[in-house]
Amino acid sequence: MIAAMALADRPLWGWAMLVGTVALVVSPIVAREPKDSFPLSTYPMFSHGRKDATVTVDHAVAIGEGGTEEPVPPRLVGSDEVLQARATIGRAAKRGPAEARALCTAIAGRARASGGLERARTIEIRTTKVDAVAWFDAVGDGRPPPAPLSVKRHASCEVAR
Amino acid sequence: MTAGTSPWARLDGWVRPVVPAERLAALRILIGLFGAVYLTVRAPSLASVASLPASSFAPIGVTRVLAAPLPPAAVWTLTGLAVVLGWAFAAGVAWRLVAPAFAAALLWVTTYRSSFGMIFHTENLWVVHVLLLATAPAADAWSIDARRRGGDAPEPARRYGWVIVAMGVVTGLAYLLAGIAKLRTAGLSWVTSDALRNYVAYDNLRKILLGDTHAPLGGALVRHPELFKPLAAVSLTLELLAPLALLGRRPATAIALGLWGFHLGVLATMAILFPYPLLGLAFAPWFEVERPLRAIAARLARRPA
């Protein structure tokens, strides 16, 4: 880059930089197998056409003594970013009961150490499937949300206090 | 036909326009300040990947050189270095060393954050703009370096112009590629079906189940399906037409306003924040951004002591 600044006055340099930059930016999408990366991207945001509004989400749930449930905050999963936490949970769920249980135990340990989720007695790693449009229709009408289409429990562990 | 008006000369004049050093400096200041503040505020979040399990590590881009995640101390050190260099970049200090160092640090820190199974798309354009700025003499004016050098401001020159054109082309391309991605994945059904409505519903409910901030407006609008096909058509059209902003100030203004409105809509209906375009910085290379800064500087200079 230091050399680049010294070349800034040369006509061909400007052209080369422009053409090179354009080539790099479009390279992910023109590749034989388009692959998203960073910072060169296929820009796939919102591009996946959704045939329906079914939500399938891997998540961690904290369950209290009376059966009350609340989402586990992402920082207890290991990241401040919620989608990164979701990816971590998804990976653990996909890799099988042992990994899911290990993550569950780690979350429970962080909850105990930090004092978070004070009312939680149990942590569950789940995959839940819900019809999102039906959910918002019901809630918008003042009705209780519809039951999930399916719930798969991958691991459960106690928050020992 | 005179040499000055040959097609090649006109094309060269478009690719490498003669522009004032202050315009490139203004972009450095605006984009650099954004970066410095963003990195300072988000440093804990950016470095929080250090606590993710090693099994989550999925290197991409420049981090593919790593076989395993870095130790937490290294992650924190590199993040802190990016913060410090970001402020120096904005100020235009020791430009020939700081600019490439900051560009490298920023590229590393932002890529590393996306190397744990989740690629973040809110920073791509900003990082590419910084990489381009770092190759150019963006501290020849309005910088600590320029103040130390003293003397008159440099004359307008092509050396300041081509990188601004490159940054503007990258902005146009980014949105065009996003539009093409939608057409490749879903075809025109992205506009003619309930795809956008389903996406807004899906994204908001997913956030609710994950305990994240969601957009109540998005949830409410889901109950009005007739709104979404026109919204999808407008947003896809803006993305596909984005490169036309390079034709002049009027199309640039219209497209910038349209895309800014698109990002405002995304924030309002899905609580997804793209700070770089929402602050107008993504579109800044399309405009003579030194003018408002000159006006502010002149007003400050006229204030009584």
Short mmCIF file of C-alpha atoms in Angstrom, two decimals:
data_model
loop_
_atom_site.label_atom_id
_atom_site.label_comp_id
_atom_site.label_asym_id
_atom_site.label_seq_id
_atom_site.Cartn_x
_atom_site.Cartn_y
_atom_site.Cartn_z
CA MET A 1 0.00 0.00 0.00
CA ILE A 2 2.93 2.36 0.64
CA ALA A 3 4.08 1.64 -2.90
CA ALA A 4 0.51 2.12 -4.08
CA MET A 5 0.46 5.69 -2.86
CA ALA A 6 3.67 6.41 -4.75
CA LEU A 7 1.99 5.09 -7.90
CA ALA A 8 -1.17 7.16 -7.42
CA ASP A 9 -0.14 9.67 -10.11
CA ARG A 10 0.36 7.12 -12.84
CA PRO A 11 -2.59 6.84 -15.28
CA LEU A 12 -2.47 3.08 -15.59
CA TRP A 13 -2.50 2.69 -11.83
CA GLY A 14 -5.94 4.24 -11.46
CA TRP A 15 -7.29 2.05 -14.22
CA ALA A 16 -5.66 -1.07 -12.81
CA MET A 17 -7.03 -0.39 -9.34
CA LEU A 18 -10.55 0.19 -10.66
CA VAL A 19 -10.60 -2.89 -12.86
CA GLY A 20 -8.95 -5.00 -10.16
CA THR A 21 -11.39 -3.81 -7.52
CA VAL A 22 -14.40 -4.54 -9.72
CA ALA A 23 -13.03 -8.00 -10.51
CA LEU A 24 -12.51 -8.78 -6.85
CA VAL A 25 -15.93 -7.51 -5.75
CA VAL A 26 -17.83 -9.52 -8.38
CA SER A 27 -15.63 -12.62 -8.04
CA PRO A 28 -17.74 -14.38 -5.37
CA ILE A 29 -20.90 -14.25 -7.46
CA VAL A 30 -19.36 -15.15 -10.83
CA ALA A 31 -17.42 -18.11 -9.44
CA ARG A 32 -18.49 -21.53 -10.65
CA GLU A 33 -19.69 -22.27 -7.11
CA PRO A 34 -20.68 -18.91 -5.63
CA LYS A 35 -19.50 -18.76 -2.05
CA ASP A 36 -20.17 -16.05 0.49
CA SER A 37 -17.17 -14.66 2.33
CA PHE A 38 -15.91 -11.45 3.91
CA PRO A 39 -15.44 -8.73 2.84
CA LEU A 40 -15.98 -10.11 -0.66
CA SER A 41 -19.55 -11.39 -0.60
CA THR A 42 -22.37 -12.78 -2.68
CA TYR A 43 -24.60 -10.42 -0.66
CA PRO A 44 -27.20 -13.07 0.10
CA MET A 45 -29.13 -10.95 2.63
CA PHE A 46 -32.86 -11.49 2.35
CA SER A 47 -32.32 -13.31 -0.96
CA HIS A 48 -33.64 -16.70 0.04
CA GLY A 49 -37.20 -16.82 -1.24
CA ARG A 50 -39.35 -18.03 1.59
CA LYS A 51 -42.21 -20.20 0.37
CA ASP A 52 -43.82 -19.98 3.77
CA ALA A 53 -43.22 -18.36 7.11
CA THR A 54 -42.21 -21.48 9.01
CA VAL A 55 -39.48 -20.63 11.50
CA THR A 56 -37.14 -23.40 12.55
CA VAL A 57 -34.79 -22.11 15.21
CA ASP A 58 -32.18 -23.74 17.38
CA HIS A 59 -32.27 -22.03 20.74
CA ALA A 60 -31.57 -22.34 24.41
CA VAL A 61 -34.42 -21.94 26.86
CA ALA A 62 -34.24 -21.33 30.61
CA ILE A 63 -37.07 -23.01 32.54
CA GLY A 64 -38.10 -21.85 35.99
CA GLU A 65 -39.70 -23.78 38.86
CA GLY A 66 -43.29 -23.16 37.72
CA GLY A 67 -42.46 -24.16 34.15
CA THR A 68 -42.05 -20.54 33.03
CA GLU A 69 -39.70 -20.18 30.10
CA GLU A 70 -37.41 -17.42 28.94
CA PRO A 71 -34.78 -17.24 26.19
CA VAL A 72 -31.16 -17.65 27.27
CA PRO A 73 -29.26 -14.38 26.54
CA PRO A 74 -26.57 -14.82 23.86
CA ARG A 75 -23.74 -13.83 26.21
CA LEU A 76 -24.43 -16.97 28.26
CA VAL A 77 -24.04 -19.00 25.05
CA GLY A 78 -20.64 -17.37 24.53
CA SER A 79 -21.19 -14.40 22.25
CA ASP A 80 -22.74 -10.94 22.40
CA GLU A 81 -24.11 -11.48 18.90
CA VAL A 82 -27.43 -13.32 18.96
CA LEU A 83 -27.09 -14.88 15.51
CA GLN A 84 -23.61 -16.09 16.39
CA ALA A 85 -25.00 -17.63 19.55
CA ARG A 86 -27.72 -19.25 17.46
CA ALA A 87 -25.10 -20.68 15.12
CA THR A 88 -23.23 -22.10 18.12
CA ILE A 89 -26.39 -23.74 19.42
CA GLY A 90 -27.26 -25.07 15.97
CA ARG A 91 -23.83 -26.59 15.55
CA ALA A 92 -24.06 -28.31 18.93
CA ALA A 93 -27.55 -29.62 18.16
CA LYS A 94 -26.43 -30.98 14.80
CA ARG A 95 -23.36 -32.71 16.22
CA GLY A 96 -25.38 -34.87 18.57
CA PRO A 97 -26.46 -35.28 22.20
CA ALA A 98 -22.94 -35.18 23.66
CA GLU A 99 -22.12 -31.78 22.14
CA ALA A 100 -25.56 -30.42 22.94
CA ARG A 101 -25.19 -31.52 26.55
CA ALA A 102 -21.71 -29.99 26.76
CA LEU A 103 -23.07 -26.66 25.54
CA CYS A 104 -26.05 -26.92 27.90
CA THR A 105 -23.70 -27.50 30.83
CA ALA A 106 -21.49 -24.58 29.77
CA ILE A 107 -24.53 -22.27 29.59
CA ALA A 108 -25.73 -23.45 33.01
CA GLY A 109 -22.26 -22.87 34.42
CA ARG A 110 -22.12 -19.32 33.05
CA ALA A 111 -25.62 -18.61 34.39
CA ARG A 112 -24.58 -19.80 37.84
CA ALA A 113 -21.28 -17.90 37.81
CA SER A 114 -22.77 -14.64 36.56
CA GLY A 115 -25.95 -14.79 38.61
CA GLY A 116 -27.96 -14.42 35.44
CA LEU A 117 -31.31 -16.14 34.83
CA GLU A 118 -32.00 -16.07 38.57
CA ARG A 119 -35.27 -18.02 38.31
CA ALA A 120 -33.94 -20.69 35.95
CA ARG A 121 -33.70 -24.23 37.27
CA THR A 122 -33.14 -26.01 33.97
CA ILE A 123 -31.58 -25.15 30.61
CA GLU A 124 -32.81 -26.89 27.46
CA ILE A 125 -31.28 -26.93 23.98
CA ARG A 126 -34.15 -27.18 21.49
CA THR A 127 -35.10 -26.96 17.86
CA THR A 128 -38.53 -25.37 17.59
CA LYS A 129 -40.66 -25.03 14.46
CA VAL A 130 -43.40 -22.35 14.40
CA ASP A 131 -45.64 -20.78 11.75
CA ALA A 132 -44.59 -17.13 12.09
CA VAL A 133 -47.57 -15.59 10.23
CA ALA A 134 -50.04 -17.58 12.34
CA TRP A 135 -48.11 -16.51 15.43
CA PHE A 136 -48.34 -12.78 14.63
CA ASP A 137 -52.00 -13.14 13.55
CA ALA A 138 -52.88 -14.69 16.90
CA VAL A 139 -50.87 -12.24 18.98
CA GLY A 140 -52.23 -9.31 16.96
CA ASP A 141 -55.79 -10.50 17.73
CA GLY A 142 -54.99 -10.73 21.42
CA ARG A 143 -55.08 -14.55 21.38
CA PRO A 144 -52.35 -16.75 22.85
CA PRO A 145 -49.66 -17.73 20.33
CA PRO A 146 -50.33 -21.04 18.56
CA ALA A 147 -48.50 -24.14 19.75
CA PRO A 148 -45.26 -24.86 17.88
CA LEU A 149 -45.49 -27.16 14.88
CA SER A 150 -42.77 -29.29 16.48
CA VAL A 151 -40.25 -29.17 19.32
CA LYS A 152 -37.14 -31.34 19.45
CA ARG A 153 -35.19 -31.37 22.70
CA HIS A 154 -31.48 -32.05 22.25
CA ALA A 155 -30.24 -31.67 25.81
CA SER A 156 -31.38 -30.64 29.27
CA CYS A 157 -29.30 -29.76 32.30
CA GLU A 158 -29.79 -28.28 35.74
CA VAL A 159 -28.60 -24.89 36.90
CA ALA A 160 -27.20 -25.92 40.28
CA ARG A 161 -27.16 -22.99 42.70
CA MET B 1 -12.29 15.72 -32.96
CA THR B 2 -9.66 17.21 -30.69
CA ALA B 3 -7.49 15.00 -28.49
CA GLY B 4 -9.18 16.35 -25.37
CA THR B 5 -12.60 15.12 -26.45
CA SER B 6 -11.69 11.70 -27.83
CA PRO B 7 -13.76 8.85 -26.40
CA TRP B 8 -10.70 7.55 -24.60
CA ALA B 9 -9.99 10.95 -23.08
CA ARG B 10 -13.61 11.26 -21.91
CA LEU B 11 -13.55 7.77 -20.43
CA ASP B 12 -10.22 8.44 -18.77
CA GLY B 13 -11.62 11.69 -17.44
CA TRP B 14 -14.53 9.77 -15.91
CA VAL B 15 -12.35 7.06 -14.36
CA ARG B 16 -9.67 9.53 -13.17
CA PRO B 17 -11.37 12.86 -12.69
CA VAL B 18 -9.49 15.90 -11.46
CA VAL B 19 -10.82 16.52 -7.96
CA PRO B 20 -9.65 18.56 -4.99
CA ALA B 21 -7.52 16.84 -2.36
CA GLU B 22 -10.11 18.02 0.16
CA ARG B 23 -12.75 15.69 -1.31
CA LEU B 24 -10.64 12.60 -0.71
CA ALA B 25 -9.67 13.98 2.69
CA ALA B 26 -13.33 14.54 3.55
CA LEU B 27 -14.06 10.89 2.78
CA ARG B 28 -11.11 9.88 4.94
CA ILE B 29 -12.38 12.00 7.83
CA LEU B 30 -16.01 10.87 7.58
CA ILE B 31 -15.30 7.18 7.02
CA GLY B 32 -12.37 7.22 9.41
CA LEU B 33 -14.41 8.85 12.20
CA PHE B 34 -17.20 6.35 11.67
CA GLY B 35 -14.68 3.55 11.95
CA ALA B 36 -12.97 4.95 15.02
CA VAL B 37 -16.23 5.42 16.91
CA TYR B 38 -17.69 2.10 15.71
CA LEU B 39 -14.61 0.14 16.72
CA THR B 40 -14.32 1.93 20.05
CA VAL B 41 -17.94 1.27 20.99
CA ARG B 42 -18.09 -2.26 19.61
CA ALA B 43 -14.65 -3.46 20.66
CA PRO B 44 -16.03 -5.70 23.45
CA SER B 45 -18.53 -7.26 21.04
CA LEU B 46 -15.96 -7.71 18.28
CA ALA B 47 -13.55 -9.38 20.70
CA SER B 48 -16.24 -11.51 22.36
CA VAL B 49 -15.67 -14.21 19.72
CA ALA B 50 -12.61 -15.09 21.79
CA SER B 51 -14.94 -16.92 24.20
CA LEU B 52 -16.66 -19.04 21.54
CA PRO B 53 -15.77 -22.74 21.49
CA ALA B 54 -12.95 -23.77 19.16
CA SER B 55 -15.36 -26.18 17.48
CA SER B 56 -17.25 -23.14 16.14
CA PHE B 57 -14.20 -21.81 14.29
CA ALA B 58 -14.86 -21.70 10.53
CA PRO B 59 -12.22 -19.39 9.03
CA ILE B 60 -13.03 -17.37 5.94
CA GLY B 61 -11.17 -14.82 3.86
CA VAL B 62 -7.82 -13.82 5.35
CA THR B 63 -8.37 -15.89 8.51
CA ARG B 64 -8.05 -19.07 6.49
CA VAL B 65 -4.35 -18.93 7.31
CA LEU B 66 -5.27 -20.05 10.83
CA ALA B 67 -5.64 -23.71 11.73
CA ALA B 68 -7.20 -22.85 15.10
CA PRO B 69 -8.68 -19.80 16.83
CA LEU B 70 -6.29 -17.23 18.26
CA PRO B 71 -5.74 -17.00 22.01
CA PRO B 72 -8.09 -14.46 23.66
CA ALA B 73 -5.16 -12.14 24.45
CA ALA B 74 -4.30 -11.92 20.77
CA VAL B 75 -7.93 -11.22 19.80
CA TRP B 76 -8.17 -8.42 22.35
CA THR B 77 -4.78 -6.97 21.37
CA LEU B 78 -5.63 -6.88 17.67
CA THR B 79 -9.02 -5.33 18.38
CA GLY B 80 -7.40 -2.66 20.55
CA LEU B 81 -4.81 -2.00 17.87
CA ALA B 82 -7.57 -1.50 15.29
CA VAL B 83 -9.25 1.02 17.60
CA VAL B 84 -6.07 3.08 18.06
CA LEU B 85 -5.16 2.95 14.38
CA GLY B 86 -8.72 3.95 13.46
CA TRP B 87 -8.40 7.25 15.27
CA ALA B 88 -5.00 7.89 13.68
CA PHE B 89 -6.47 7.05 10.26
CA ALA B 90 -9.28 9.58 10.72
CA ALA B 91 -6.81 12.25 11.84
CA GLY B 92 -4.44 11.58 8.94
CA VAL B 93 -1.35 10.89 11.05
CA ALA B 94 1.74 9.22 9.56
CA TRP B 95 -0.54 8.28 6.72
CA ARG B 96 1.83 6.10 4.72
CA LEU B 97 2.26 3.80 7.71
CA VAL B 98 -1.04 4.17 9.56
CA ALA B 99 -3.36 3.79 6.56
CA PRO B 100 -2.22 0.35 5.45
CA ALA B 101 -1.80 -0.77 9.07
CA PHE B 102 -5.35 0.25 9.91
CA ALA B 103 -6.73 -1.30 6.74
CA ALA B 104 -5.01 -4.58 7.60
CA ALA B 105 -6.11 -4.51 11.24
CA LEU B 106 -9.70 -3.67 10.30
CA LEU B 107 -9.79 -6.40 7.67
CA TRP B 108 -8.47 -8.91 10.17
CA VAL B 109 -10.72 -7.98 13.11
CA THR B 110 -13.93 -7.85 11.05
CA THR B 111 -13.12 -11.04 9.16
CA TYR B 112 -12.22 -12.85 12.38
CA ARG B 113 -15.59 -11.91 13.86
CA SER B 114 -17.28 -13.57 10.89
CA SER B 115 -15.17 -16.72 11.24
CA PHE B 116 -17.35 -18.55 13.77
CA GLY B 117 -20.15 -19.86 11.62
CA MET B 118 -21.95 -16.56 11.05
CA ILE B 119 -20.92 -14.11 8.31
CA PHE B 120 -21.95 -10.53 9.13
CA HIS B 121 -22.90 -8.40 6.12
CA THR B 122 -23.15 -5.00 7.76
CA GLU B 123 -19.45 -4.14 7.42
CA ASN B 124 -18.41 -5.35 3.95
CA LEU B 125 -18.78 -2.04 2.13
CA TRP B 126 -17.09 -0.05 4.88
CA VAL B 127 -14.07 -2.39 4.93
CA VAL B 128 -13.64 -2.29 1.14
CA HIS B 129 -13.86 1.51 1.20
CA VAL B 130 -11.16 1.67 3.88
CA LEU B 131 -8.94 -0.70 1.88
CA LEU B 132 -9.27 1.61 -1.13
CA LEU B 133 -8.67 4.79 0.89
CA ALA B 134 -5.54 3.23 2.33
CA THR B 135 -4.00 2.98 -1.16
CA ALA B 136 -4.53 6.68 -1.90
CA PRO B 137 -3.06 10.01 -0.74
CA ALA B 138 -6.07 10.77 1.44
CA ALA B 139 -4.07 12.78 3.99
CA ASP B 140 -2.68 15.37 1.57
CA ALA B 141 -5.21 17.83 2.96
CA TRP B 142 -7.17 18.34 6.17
CA SER B 143 -4.89 16.11 8.22
CA ILE B 144 -2.25 16.18 10.92
CA ASP B 145 0.32 15.29 8.24
CA ALA B 146 -0.74 18.24 6.05
CA ARG B 147 -0.56 20.62 9.02
CA ARG B 148 2.94 19.42 9.82
CA ARG B 149 4.04 19.82 6.20
CA GLY B 150 2.67 23.36 6.03
CA GLY B 151 2.54 25.22 2.75
CA ASP B 152 -0.36 25.66 0.34
CA ALA B 153 -3.05 23.06 -0.15
CA PRO B 154 -2.27 20.76 -3.09
CA GLU B 155 -3.82 21.48 -6.46
CA PRO B 156 -6.78 19.37 -7.61
CA ALA B 157 -5.46 16.33 -9.41
CA ARG B 158 -6.39 12.98 -10.90
CA ARG B 159 -4.44 11.25 -8.12
CA TYR B 160 -7.31 12.11 -5.78
CA GLY B 161 -10.06 11.20 -8.20
CA TRP B 162 -9.71 7.59 -9.26
CA VAL B 163 -10.05 6.13 -5.80
CA ILE B 164 -13.28 8.08 -5.22
CA VAL B 165 -14.64 6.67 -8.47
CA ALA B 166 -13.57 3.18 -7.38
CA MET B 167 -15.34 3.62 -4.04
CA GLY B 168 -18.48 4.82 -5.78
CA VAL B 169 -18.39 1.89 -8.21
CA VAL B 170 -18.04 -0.54 -5.30
CA THR B 171 -21.12 0.94 -3.64
CA GLY B 172 -23.16 0.60 -6.81
CA LEU B 173 -21.91 -2.94 -7.35
CA ALA B 174 -22.68 -4.04 -3.79
CA TYR B 175 -26.37 -3.24 -4.20
CA LEU B 176 -26.49 -4.61 -7.74
CA LEU B 177 -25.01 -7.91 -6.52
CA ALA B 178 -27.58 -8.03 -3.70
CA GLY B 179 -30.34 -7.64 -6.27
CA ILE B 180 -28.80 -10.27 -8.54
CA ALA B 181 -28.52 -12.65 -5.57
CA LYS B 182 -32.28 -12.35 -4.99
CA LEU B 183 -33.06 -13.05 -8.65
CA ARG B 184 -30.65 -16.00 -8.75
CA THR B 185 -32.08 -17.57 -5.64
CA ALA B 186 -35.79 -16.88 -6.04
CA GLY B 187 -36.26 -15.36 -9.49
CA LEU B 188 -39.07 -12.86 -9.92
CA SER B 189 -41.08 -14.77 -7.32
CA TRP B 190 -39.13 -12.71 -4.78
CA VAL B 191 -41.43 -9.88 -5.90
CA THR B 192 -44.54 -11.74 -7.03
CA SER B 193 -44.90 -14.09 -4.05
CA ASP B 194 -45.14 -13.59 -0.27
CA ALA B 195 -41.38 -14.04 0.07
CA LEU B 196 -40.71 -10.66 1.69
CA ARG B 197 -43.69 -10.94 4.05
CA ASN B 198 -42.60 -14.44 5.05
CA TYR B 199 -39.08 -13.17 5.61
CA VAL B 200 -40.19 -10.30 7.85
CA ALA B 201 -42.40 -12.69 9.85
CA TYR B 202 -39.66 -15.31 10.06
CA ASP B 203 -36.95 -12.86 11.11
CA ASN B 204 -39.02 -11.20 13.81
CA LEU B 205 -40.29 -14.41 15.38
CA ARG B 206 -36.81 -15.90 15.31
CA LYS B 207 -35.57 -12.86 17.23
CA ILE B 208 -38.38 -13.23 19.77
CA LEU B 209 -37.55 -16.90 20.35
CA LEU B 210 -33.86 -16.03 20.71
CA GLY B 211 -34.56 -13.20 23.14
CA ASP B 212 -33.22 -10.57 20.75
CA THR B 213 -34.58 -7.12 19.91
CA HIS B 214 -37.27 -7.47 17.27
CA ALA B 215 -39.34 -4.95 15.32
CA PRO B 216 -42.93 -4.68 16.56
CA LEU B 217 -43.80 -2.72 13.39
CA GLY B 218 -42.67 -5.67 11.28
CA GLY B 219 -44.81 -8.05 13.27
CA ALA B 220 -47.81 -5.76 12.89
CA LEU B 221 -47.30 -5.29 9.12
CA VAL B 222 -47.19 -9.07 8.59
CA ARG B 223 -50.98 -8.96 9.06
CA HIS B 224 -51.25 -6.79 5.91
CA PRO B 225 -49.90 -8.99 3.09
CA GLU B 226 -50.94 -6.52 0.37
CA LEU B 227 -48.11 -4.18 1.40
CA PHE B 228 -45.23 -6.50 0.74
CA LYS B 229 -45.20 -7.12 -3.01
CA PRO B 230 -44.92 -3.39 -3.83
CA LEU B 231 -42.21 -3.04 -1.16
CA ALA B 232 -40.33 -5.97 -2.64
CA ALA B 233 -40.60 -4.50 -6.15
CA VAL B 234 -39.29 -1.10 -5.05
CA SER B 235 -36.35 -2.50 -3.07
CA LEU B 236 -35.30 -4.89 -5.84
CA THR B 237 -35.55 -2.10 -8.44
CA LEU B 238 -33.38 0.21 -6.33
CA GLU B 239 -30.73 -2.48 -5.94
CA LEU B 240 -30.61 -3.29 -9.65
CA LEU B 241 -30.48 0.39 -10.64
CA ALA B 242 -27.85 1.39 -8.02
CA PRO B 243 -24.94 1.60 -10.51
CA LEU B 244 -26.84 4.34 -12.38
CA ALA B 245 -25.91 6.64 -9.50
CA LEU B 246 -22.54 6.97 -11.20
CA LEU B 247 -24.13 8.88 -14.10
CA GLY B 248 -24.45 12.14 -12.21
CA ARG B 249 -25.63 14.03 -9.15
CA ARG B 250 -29.35 13.78 -9.83
CA PRO B 251 -29.51 10.00 -10.28
CA ALA B 252 -27.06 9.67 -7.38
CA THR B 253 -29.31 11.72 -5.11
CA ALA B 254 -32.43 9.79 -6.08
CA ILE B 255 -30.83 6.40 -5.68
CA ALA B 256 -29.04 7.32 -2.45
CA LEU B 257 -32.32 8.55 -0.94
CA GLY B 258 -34.12 5.44 -2.13
CA LEU B 259 -31.53 3.07 -0.72
CA TRP B 260 -31.37 5.04 2.53
CA GLY B 261 -35.15 4.63 2.77
CA PHE B 262 -34.73 0.91 2.10
CA HIS B 263 -32.29 0.59 5.03
CA LEU B 264 -34.62 2.63 7.24
CA GLY B 265 -37.39 0.21 6.32
CA VAL B 266 -35.20 -2.78 7.14
CA LEU B 267 -34.46 -1.25 10.55
CA ALA B 268 -38.13 -0.50 11.19
CA THR B 269 -39.48 -3.89 10.11
CA MET B 270 -36.67 -6.28 11.08
CA ALA B 271 -34.58 -4.34 13.62
CA ILE B 272 -31.51 -4.93 11.44
CA LEU B 273 -29.14 -1.97 11.57
CA PHE B 274 -26.80 -1.16 8.70
CA PRO B 275 -25.07 1.86 10.25
CA TYR B 276 -22.74 2.64 7.35
CA PRO B 277 -25.46 3.34 4.75
CA LEU B 278 -27.90 4.73 7.32
CA LEU B 279 -25.37 7.42 8.16
CA GLY B 280 -25.06 8.13 4.42
CA LEU B 281 -21.41 7.08 4.32
CA ALA B 282 -21.94 4.24 1.83
CA PHE B 283 -23.13 6.85 -0.70
CA ALA B 284 -20.63 9.60 0.20
CA PRO B 285 -18.27 8.78 -2.72
CA TRP B 286 -21.09 9.75 -5.10
CA PHE B 287 -21.09 13.37 -3.88
CA GLU B 288 -18.86 16.43 -3.40
CA VAL B 289 -18.61 15.81 0.33
CA GLU B 290 -15.92 18.42 0.90
CA ARG B 291 -18.45 21.23 0.39
CA PRO B 292 -20.41 20.87 3.63
CA LEU B 293 -17.18 20.35 5.57
CA ARG B 294 -15.72 23.51 4.00
CA ALA B 295 -18.85 25.42 4.96
CA ILE B 296 -18.62 24.16 8.54
CA ALA B 297 -14.92 25.03 8.71
CA ALA B 298 -15.60 28.52 7.33
CA ARG B 299 -18.37 29.11 9.86
CA LEU B 300 -16.13 27.99 12.70
CA ALA B 301 -13.35 30.28 11.45
CA ARG B 302 -15.75 33.28 11.47
CA ARG B 303 -16.78 32.74 15.12
CA PRO B 304 -15.42 35.40 17.48
CA ALA B 305 -12.66 34.11 19.79
#
